[in-house]
Coordinates of C-alpha atoms in Angstrom, one line a residue:
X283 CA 0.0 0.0 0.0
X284 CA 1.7 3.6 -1.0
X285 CA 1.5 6.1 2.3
X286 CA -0.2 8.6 1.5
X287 CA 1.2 12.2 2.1
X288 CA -0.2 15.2 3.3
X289 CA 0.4 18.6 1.1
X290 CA 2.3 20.7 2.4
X291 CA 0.4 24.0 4.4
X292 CA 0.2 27.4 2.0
X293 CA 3.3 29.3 2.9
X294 CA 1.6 32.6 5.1
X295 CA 2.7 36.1 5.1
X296 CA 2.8 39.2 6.8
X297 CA 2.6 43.2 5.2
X298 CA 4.1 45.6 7.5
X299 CA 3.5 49.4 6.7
X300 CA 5.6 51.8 8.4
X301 CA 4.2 55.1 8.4
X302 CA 5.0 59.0 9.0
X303 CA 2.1 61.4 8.7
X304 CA 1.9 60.1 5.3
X305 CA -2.3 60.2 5.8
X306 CA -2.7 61.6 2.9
X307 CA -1.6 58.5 1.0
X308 CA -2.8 55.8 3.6
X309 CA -6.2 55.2 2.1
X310 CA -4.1 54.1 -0.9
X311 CA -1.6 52.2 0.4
X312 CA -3.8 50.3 2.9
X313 CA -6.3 49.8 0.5
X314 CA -4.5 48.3 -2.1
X315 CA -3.4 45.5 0.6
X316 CA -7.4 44.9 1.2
X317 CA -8.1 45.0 -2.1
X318 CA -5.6 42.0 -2.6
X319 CA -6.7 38.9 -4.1
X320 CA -5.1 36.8 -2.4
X321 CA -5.2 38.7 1.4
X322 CA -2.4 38.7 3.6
X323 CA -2.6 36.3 7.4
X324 CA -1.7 39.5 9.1
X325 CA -0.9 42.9 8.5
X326 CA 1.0 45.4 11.0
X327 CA 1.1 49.3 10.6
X328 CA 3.6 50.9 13.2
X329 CA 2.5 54.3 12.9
X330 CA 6.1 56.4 14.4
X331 CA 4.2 59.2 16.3
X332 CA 2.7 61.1 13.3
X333 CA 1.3 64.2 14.1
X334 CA -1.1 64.3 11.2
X335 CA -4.7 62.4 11.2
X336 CA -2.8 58.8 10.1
X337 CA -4.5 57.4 13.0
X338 CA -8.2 57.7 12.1
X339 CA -7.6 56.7 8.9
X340 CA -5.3 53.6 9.8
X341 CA -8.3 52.7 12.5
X342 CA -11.2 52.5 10.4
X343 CA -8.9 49.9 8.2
X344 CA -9.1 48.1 11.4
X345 CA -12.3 48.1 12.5
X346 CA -13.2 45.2 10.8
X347 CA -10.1 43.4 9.9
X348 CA -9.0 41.2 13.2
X349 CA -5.8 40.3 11.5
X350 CA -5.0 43.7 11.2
X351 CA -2.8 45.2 13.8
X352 CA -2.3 48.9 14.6
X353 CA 1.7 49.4 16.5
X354 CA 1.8 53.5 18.3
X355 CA 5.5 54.7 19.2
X356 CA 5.3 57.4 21.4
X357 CA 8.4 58.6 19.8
X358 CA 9.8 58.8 16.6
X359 CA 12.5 55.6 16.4
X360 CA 12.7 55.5 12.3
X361 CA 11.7 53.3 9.6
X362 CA 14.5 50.9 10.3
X363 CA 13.5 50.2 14.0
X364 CA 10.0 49.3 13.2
X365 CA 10.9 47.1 10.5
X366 CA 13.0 44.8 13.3
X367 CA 10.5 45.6 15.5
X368 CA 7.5 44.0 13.1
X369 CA 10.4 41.3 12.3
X370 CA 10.6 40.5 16.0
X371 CA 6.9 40.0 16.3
X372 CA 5.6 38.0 13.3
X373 CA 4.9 34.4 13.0
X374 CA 4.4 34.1 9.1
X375 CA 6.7 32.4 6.6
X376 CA 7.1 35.4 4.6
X377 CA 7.6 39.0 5.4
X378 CA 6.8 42.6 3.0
X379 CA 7.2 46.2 3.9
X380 CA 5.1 48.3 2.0
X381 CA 5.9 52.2 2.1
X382 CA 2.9 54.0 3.5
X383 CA 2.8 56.4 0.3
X384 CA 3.2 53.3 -2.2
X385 CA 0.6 50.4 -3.3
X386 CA 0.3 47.4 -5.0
X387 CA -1.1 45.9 -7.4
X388 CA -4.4 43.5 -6.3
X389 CA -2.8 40.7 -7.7
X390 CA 0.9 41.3 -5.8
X391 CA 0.5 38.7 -3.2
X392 CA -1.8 36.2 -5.3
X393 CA 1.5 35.7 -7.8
X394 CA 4.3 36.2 -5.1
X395 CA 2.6 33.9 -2.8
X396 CA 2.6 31.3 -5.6
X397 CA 6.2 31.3 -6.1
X398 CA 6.5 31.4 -2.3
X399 CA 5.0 27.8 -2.4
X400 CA 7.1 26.9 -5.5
X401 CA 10.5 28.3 -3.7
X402 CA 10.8 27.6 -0.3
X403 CA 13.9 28.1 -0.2
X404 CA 14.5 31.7 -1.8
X405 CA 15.6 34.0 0.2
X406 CA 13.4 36.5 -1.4
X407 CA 10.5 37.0 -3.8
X408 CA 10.8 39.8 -6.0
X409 CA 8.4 41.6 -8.9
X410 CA 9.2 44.9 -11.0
X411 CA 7.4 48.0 -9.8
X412 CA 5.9 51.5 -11.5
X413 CA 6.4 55.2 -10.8
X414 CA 3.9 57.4 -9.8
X415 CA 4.0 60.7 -8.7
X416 CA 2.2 62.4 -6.3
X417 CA -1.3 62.5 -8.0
X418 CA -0.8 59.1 -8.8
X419 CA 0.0 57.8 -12.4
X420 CA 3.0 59.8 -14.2
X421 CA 2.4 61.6 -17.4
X422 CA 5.3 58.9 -19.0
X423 CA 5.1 55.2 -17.3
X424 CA 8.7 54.1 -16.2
X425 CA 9.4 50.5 -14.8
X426 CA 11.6 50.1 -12.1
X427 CA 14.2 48.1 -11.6
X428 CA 15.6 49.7 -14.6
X429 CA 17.8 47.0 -16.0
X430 CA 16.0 43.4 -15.4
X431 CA 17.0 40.6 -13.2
X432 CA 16.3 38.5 -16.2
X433 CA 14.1 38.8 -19.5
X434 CA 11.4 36.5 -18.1
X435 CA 10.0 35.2 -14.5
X436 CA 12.8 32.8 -13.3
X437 CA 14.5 31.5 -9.9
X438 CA 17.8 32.6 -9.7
X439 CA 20.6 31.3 -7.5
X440 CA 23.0 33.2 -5.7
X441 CA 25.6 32.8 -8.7
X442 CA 22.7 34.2 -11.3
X443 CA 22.7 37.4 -8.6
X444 CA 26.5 37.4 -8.5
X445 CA 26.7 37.7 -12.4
X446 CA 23.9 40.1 -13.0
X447 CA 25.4 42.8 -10.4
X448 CA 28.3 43.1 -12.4
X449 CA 25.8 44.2 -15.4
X450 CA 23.7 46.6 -13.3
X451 CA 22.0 47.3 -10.2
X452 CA 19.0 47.9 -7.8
X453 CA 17.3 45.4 -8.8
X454 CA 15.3 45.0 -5.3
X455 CA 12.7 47.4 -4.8
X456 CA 11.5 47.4 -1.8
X457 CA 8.3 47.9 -2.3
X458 CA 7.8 44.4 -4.5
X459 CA 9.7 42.1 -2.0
X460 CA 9.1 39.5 0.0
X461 CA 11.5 38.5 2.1
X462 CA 11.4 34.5 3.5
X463 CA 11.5 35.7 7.8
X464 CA 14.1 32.9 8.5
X465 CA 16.1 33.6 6.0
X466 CA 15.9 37.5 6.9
X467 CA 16.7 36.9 10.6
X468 CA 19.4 34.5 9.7
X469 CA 21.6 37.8 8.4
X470 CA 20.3 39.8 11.4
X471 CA 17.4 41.6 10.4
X472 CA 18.0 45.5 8.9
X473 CA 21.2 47.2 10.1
X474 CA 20.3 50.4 11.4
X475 CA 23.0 51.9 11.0
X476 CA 22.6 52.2 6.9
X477 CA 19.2 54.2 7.0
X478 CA 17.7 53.8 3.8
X479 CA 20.2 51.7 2.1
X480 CA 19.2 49.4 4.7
X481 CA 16.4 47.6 2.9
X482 CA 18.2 47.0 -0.4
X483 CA 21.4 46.2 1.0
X484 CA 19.9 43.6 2.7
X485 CA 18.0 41.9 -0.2
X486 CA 21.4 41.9 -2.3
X487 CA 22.9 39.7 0.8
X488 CA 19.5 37.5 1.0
X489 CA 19.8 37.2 -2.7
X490 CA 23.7 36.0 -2.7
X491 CA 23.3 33.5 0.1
X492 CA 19.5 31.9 -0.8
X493 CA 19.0 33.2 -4.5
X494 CA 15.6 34.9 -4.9
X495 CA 12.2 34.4 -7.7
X496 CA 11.9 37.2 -9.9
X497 CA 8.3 38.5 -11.3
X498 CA 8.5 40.6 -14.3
X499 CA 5.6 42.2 -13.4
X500 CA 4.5 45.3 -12.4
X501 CA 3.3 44.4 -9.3
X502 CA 3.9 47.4 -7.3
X503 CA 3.9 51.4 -7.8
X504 CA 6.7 53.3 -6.0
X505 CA 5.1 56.7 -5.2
X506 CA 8.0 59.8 -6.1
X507 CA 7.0 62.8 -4.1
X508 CA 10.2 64.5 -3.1
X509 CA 9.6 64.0 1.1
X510 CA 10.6 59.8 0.6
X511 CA 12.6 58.7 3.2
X512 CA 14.9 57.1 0.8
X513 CA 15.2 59.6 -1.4
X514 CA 16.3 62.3 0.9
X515 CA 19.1 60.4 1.9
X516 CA 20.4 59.9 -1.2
X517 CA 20.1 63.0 -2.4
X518 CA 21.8 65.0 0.6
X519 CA 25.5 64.7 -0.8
X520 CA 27.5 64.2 3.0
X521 CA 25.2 61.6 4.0
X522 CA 25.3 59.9 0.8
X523 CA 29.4 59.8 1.3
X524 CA 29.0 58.7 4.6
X525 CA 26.4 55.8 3.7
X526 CA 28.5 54.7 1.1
X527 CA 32.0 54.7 2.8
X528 CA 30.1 52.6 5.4
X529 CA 28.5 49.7 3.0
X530 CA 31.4 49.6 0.9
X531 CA 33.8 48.5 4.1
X532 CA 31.2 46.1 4.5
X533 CA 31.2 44.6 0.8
X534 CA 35.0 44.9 1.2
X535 CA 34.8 42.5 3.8
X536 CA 32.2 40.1 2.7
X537 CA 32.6 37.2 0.0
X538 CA 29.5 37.3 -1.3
X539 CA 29.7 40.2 -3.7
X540 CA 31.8 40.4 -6.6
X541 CA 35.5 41.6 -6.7
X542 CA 35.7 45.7 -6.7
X543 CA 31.9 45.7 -6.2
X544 CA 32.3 47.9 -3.2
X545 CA 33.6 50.9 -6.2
X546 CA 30.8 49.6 -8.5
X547 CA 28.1 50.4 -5.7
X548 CA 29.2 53.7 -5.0
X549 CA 29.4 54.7 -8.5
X550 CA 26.2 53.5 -9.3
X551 CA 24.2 54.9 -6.4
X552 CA 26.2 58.2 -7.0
X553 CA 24.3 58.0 -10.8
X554 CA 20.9 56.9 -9.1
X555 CA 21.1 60.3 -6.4
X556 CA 22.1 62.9 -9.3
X557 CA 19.8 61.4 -11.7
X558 CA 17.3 62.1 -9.0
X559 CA 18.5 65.9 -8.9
X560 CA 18.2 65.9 -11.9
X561 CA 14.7 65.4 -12.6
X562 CA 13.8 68.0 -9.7
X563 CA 12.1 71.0 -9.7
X564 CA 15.7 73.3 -8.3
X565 CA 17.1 76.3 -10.1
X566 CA 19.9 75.0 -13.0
X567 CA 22.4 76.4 -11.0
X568 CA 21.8 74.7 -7.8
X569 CA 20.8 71.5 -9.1
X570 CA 24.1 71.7 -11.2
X571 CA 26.0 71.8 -7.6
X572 CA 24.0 69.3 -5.9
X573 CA 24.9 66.8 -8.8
X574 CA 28.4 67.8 -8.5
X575 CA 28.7 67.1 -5.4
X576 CA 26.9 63.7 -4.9
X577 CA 29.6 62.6 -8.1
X578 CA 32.4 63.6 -5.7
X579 CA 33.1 66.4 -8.5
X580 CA 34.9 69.9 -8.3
X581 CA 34.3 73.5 -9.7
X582 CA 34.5 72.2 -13.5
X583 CA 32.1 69.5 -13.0
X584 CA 29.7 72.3 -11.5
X585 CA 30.5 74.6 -14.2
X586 CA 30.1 72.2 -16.9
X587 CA 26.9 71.2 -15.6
X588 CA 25.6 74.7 -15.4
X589 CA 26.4 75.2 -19.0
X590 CA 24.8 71.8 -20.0
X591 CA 21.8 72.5 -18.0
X592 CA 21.4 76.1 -19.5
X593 CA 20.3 74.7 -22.5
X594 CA 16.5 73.3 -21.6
X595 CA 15.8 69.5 -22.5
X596 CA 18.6 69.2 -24.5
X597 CA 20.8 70.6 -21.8
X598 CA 19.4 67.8 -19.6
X599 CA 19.5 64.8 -22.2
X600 CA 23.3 66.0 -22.1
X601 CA 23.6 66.1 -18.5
X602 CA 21.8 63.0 -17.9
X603 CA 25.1 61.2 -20.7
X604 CA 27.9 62.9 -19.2
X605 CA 26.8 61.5 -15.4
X606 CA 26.5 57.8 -16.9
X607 CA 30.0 58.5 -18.4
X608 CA 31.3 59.6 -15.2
X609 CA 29.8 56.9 -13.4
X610 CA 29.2 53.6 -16.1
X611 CA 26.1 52.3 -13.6
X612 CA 25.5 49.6 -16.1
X613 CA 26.3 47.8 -19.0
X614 CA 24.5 50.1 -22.4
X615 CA 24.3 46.7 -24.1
X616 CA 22.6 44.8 -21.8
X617 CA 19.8 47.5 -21.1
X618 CA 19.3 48.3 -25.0
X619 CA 18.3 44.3 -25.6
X620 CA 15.9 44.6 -22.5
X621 CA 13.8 47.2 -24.7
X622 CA 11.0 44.9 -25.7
X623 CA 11.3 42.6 -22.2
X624 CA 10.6 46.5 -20.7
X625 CA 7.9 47.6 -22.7
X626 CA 6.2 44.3 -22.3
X627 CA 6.2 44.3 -18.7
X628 CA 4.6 47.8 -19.0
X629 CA 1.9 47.0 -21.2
X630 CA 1.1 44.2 -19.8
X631 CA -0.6 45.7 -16.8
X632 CA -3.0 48.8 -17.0
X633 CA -1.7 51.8 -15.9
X634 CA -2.5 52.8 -11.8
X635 CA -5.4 53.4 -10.0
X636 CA -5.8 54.5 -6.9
X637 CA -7.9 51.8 -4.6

């Protein structure tokens, strides 16, 4: 007689949304996890003593959701602290942190869920992710990660991640990842320490010692404002030198990462924080010394940048080449063969819409 075996339980998972008077944007962010088809075992907001009205709104999410679970600091402690702090505290096989100013899309956990069940062992799940802006959709749609893990949906092991960092970069956005909670409190949860670069550091070790699924999808939309926690750090040039002299001793003393990836790193996320200057809203002149500045540049660069930029969208398409020059964040080959990959991704989902 063949023994008969059970099937194995449906991995579970838990969203935690951090949040910062960001009530404004809750309604959209906690409504696009209840409008998930596939709903998350438990979801915890840690609310970090916002001054705002984030409260009523986060309470009448809870009123009728028992699995729900509202977390009040009576001080401000950061977005790193509560994401150990909801670490500490769940129970689930799988862990996401969902900006409170970002969604997803109803269908996120459905597909990542899935692959959660097909992957056990990943150390993380993964899908690609839009930009919107503060209204919501942008006027042009733009995928993120900006060069693909790979041209289709595929598991990847730790030497696939090695291999595709040396081609390009941030490839983990937060707000599409699930992380596997072993597997996260295996490498110690987030190190506070690193701020913002705390997330995505992170993933890049999860995805070097476990490998990780990725979805290309878009499965997520990454909210650009100009008050994201992440985005002010990178774009404030002395703690953007700090932050980077700090992770690259670490990749310097790690095995995981590729040879000279500690340089690679820096250059690149130098690229990512002008290119973010860049698109702003700042006078020529002062943008063209902020950009200096986070590419560790001197009075020329500035100059040459305020000449560049002096000549409207042309000025800026010239701008935009001279920083990937400076910086070579990725291989121009490689991104040029992704075009169709890209543009399918985009059109294969409708463009966002608020909850």
């Amino acid at each position: 007689m063949t023994p008969m075996t059970s099937p194995a339980a449906a991995p579970t998972v838990t969203l935690v949304v951090p949040n910062f008077n960001h009530a404004h944007y809750l309604p959209e962010s906690l409504g696009s996890i209840a409008n998930q088809t596939r709903a998350p075992d438990r979801v915890i907001v840690i609310d970090d003593c916002s001054t705002d009205d984030s409260i009523a709104v986060i309470e009448r999410f809870l009123s009728d959701r028992p699995s729900w679970r509202l977390i009040r600091h009576g001080t401000n402690q950061g977005v790193v602290r509560g994401q150990n702090e909801a670490l500490a505290i769940a129970d689930t096989a799988w862990i996401g942190f969902l900006g409170a100013d970002d969604a997803l899309h109803p269908t996120y956990l459905e597909k990542a869920m899935a692959q959660a069940a097909n992957h056990p062992d990943a150390g993380l799940i993964v899908a690609c992710c839009e930009i919107i802006g503060p209204k919501g959709p942008s006027a042009k749609r733009m995928l993120r990660p900006v060069m693909l893990l790979a041209p289709a949906s595929a598991m990847l092991t730790p030497a696939d991640i090695r291999q595709a960092l040396r081609f390009g970069d941030n490839y983990f956005s937060g707000t599409t990842s699930l992380y596997r909670r072993t597997a996260l409190q295996a490498l110690g949860g987030f190190d506070v320490k690193l701020g913002s670069f705390s997330d995505a550091f992170l993933a890049r070790r999860l995805a070097l010692t476990y490998g990780c699924y990725f979805i290309a999808e878009a499965l997520g939309y990454w909210r650009i404002h100009g008050q994201n926690y992440s985005t002010a750090t990178a774009t404030d040039p002395a703690s953007l030198n700090a932050k980077l002299a700090e992770i690259g001793a670490l990749i310097a003393h790690s095995k995981l990462f590729p040879d000279g990836y500690d340089n690679v790193f820096a250059r690149r996320n130098r690229f990512g924080a002008a290119r973010m200057v860049l698109g702003g809203e700042t006078a020529p002149s002062a943008k063209a010394a902020r950009i200096s500045a986070l590419l560790d540049g001197n009075e020329l660069d500035t100059q040459l940048l305020r000449l560049l930029l002096s000549f409207g969208s042309a000025g800026h398409l010239a701008a935009l080449a001279w920083m990937a020059l400076r910086t070579r964040p990725m291989s121009l080959t490689r991104l040029l063969a992704q075009t169709t990959a890209r543009r399918a991704i985009l059109s294969a989902t409708p463009g966002y819409r608020a909850p």
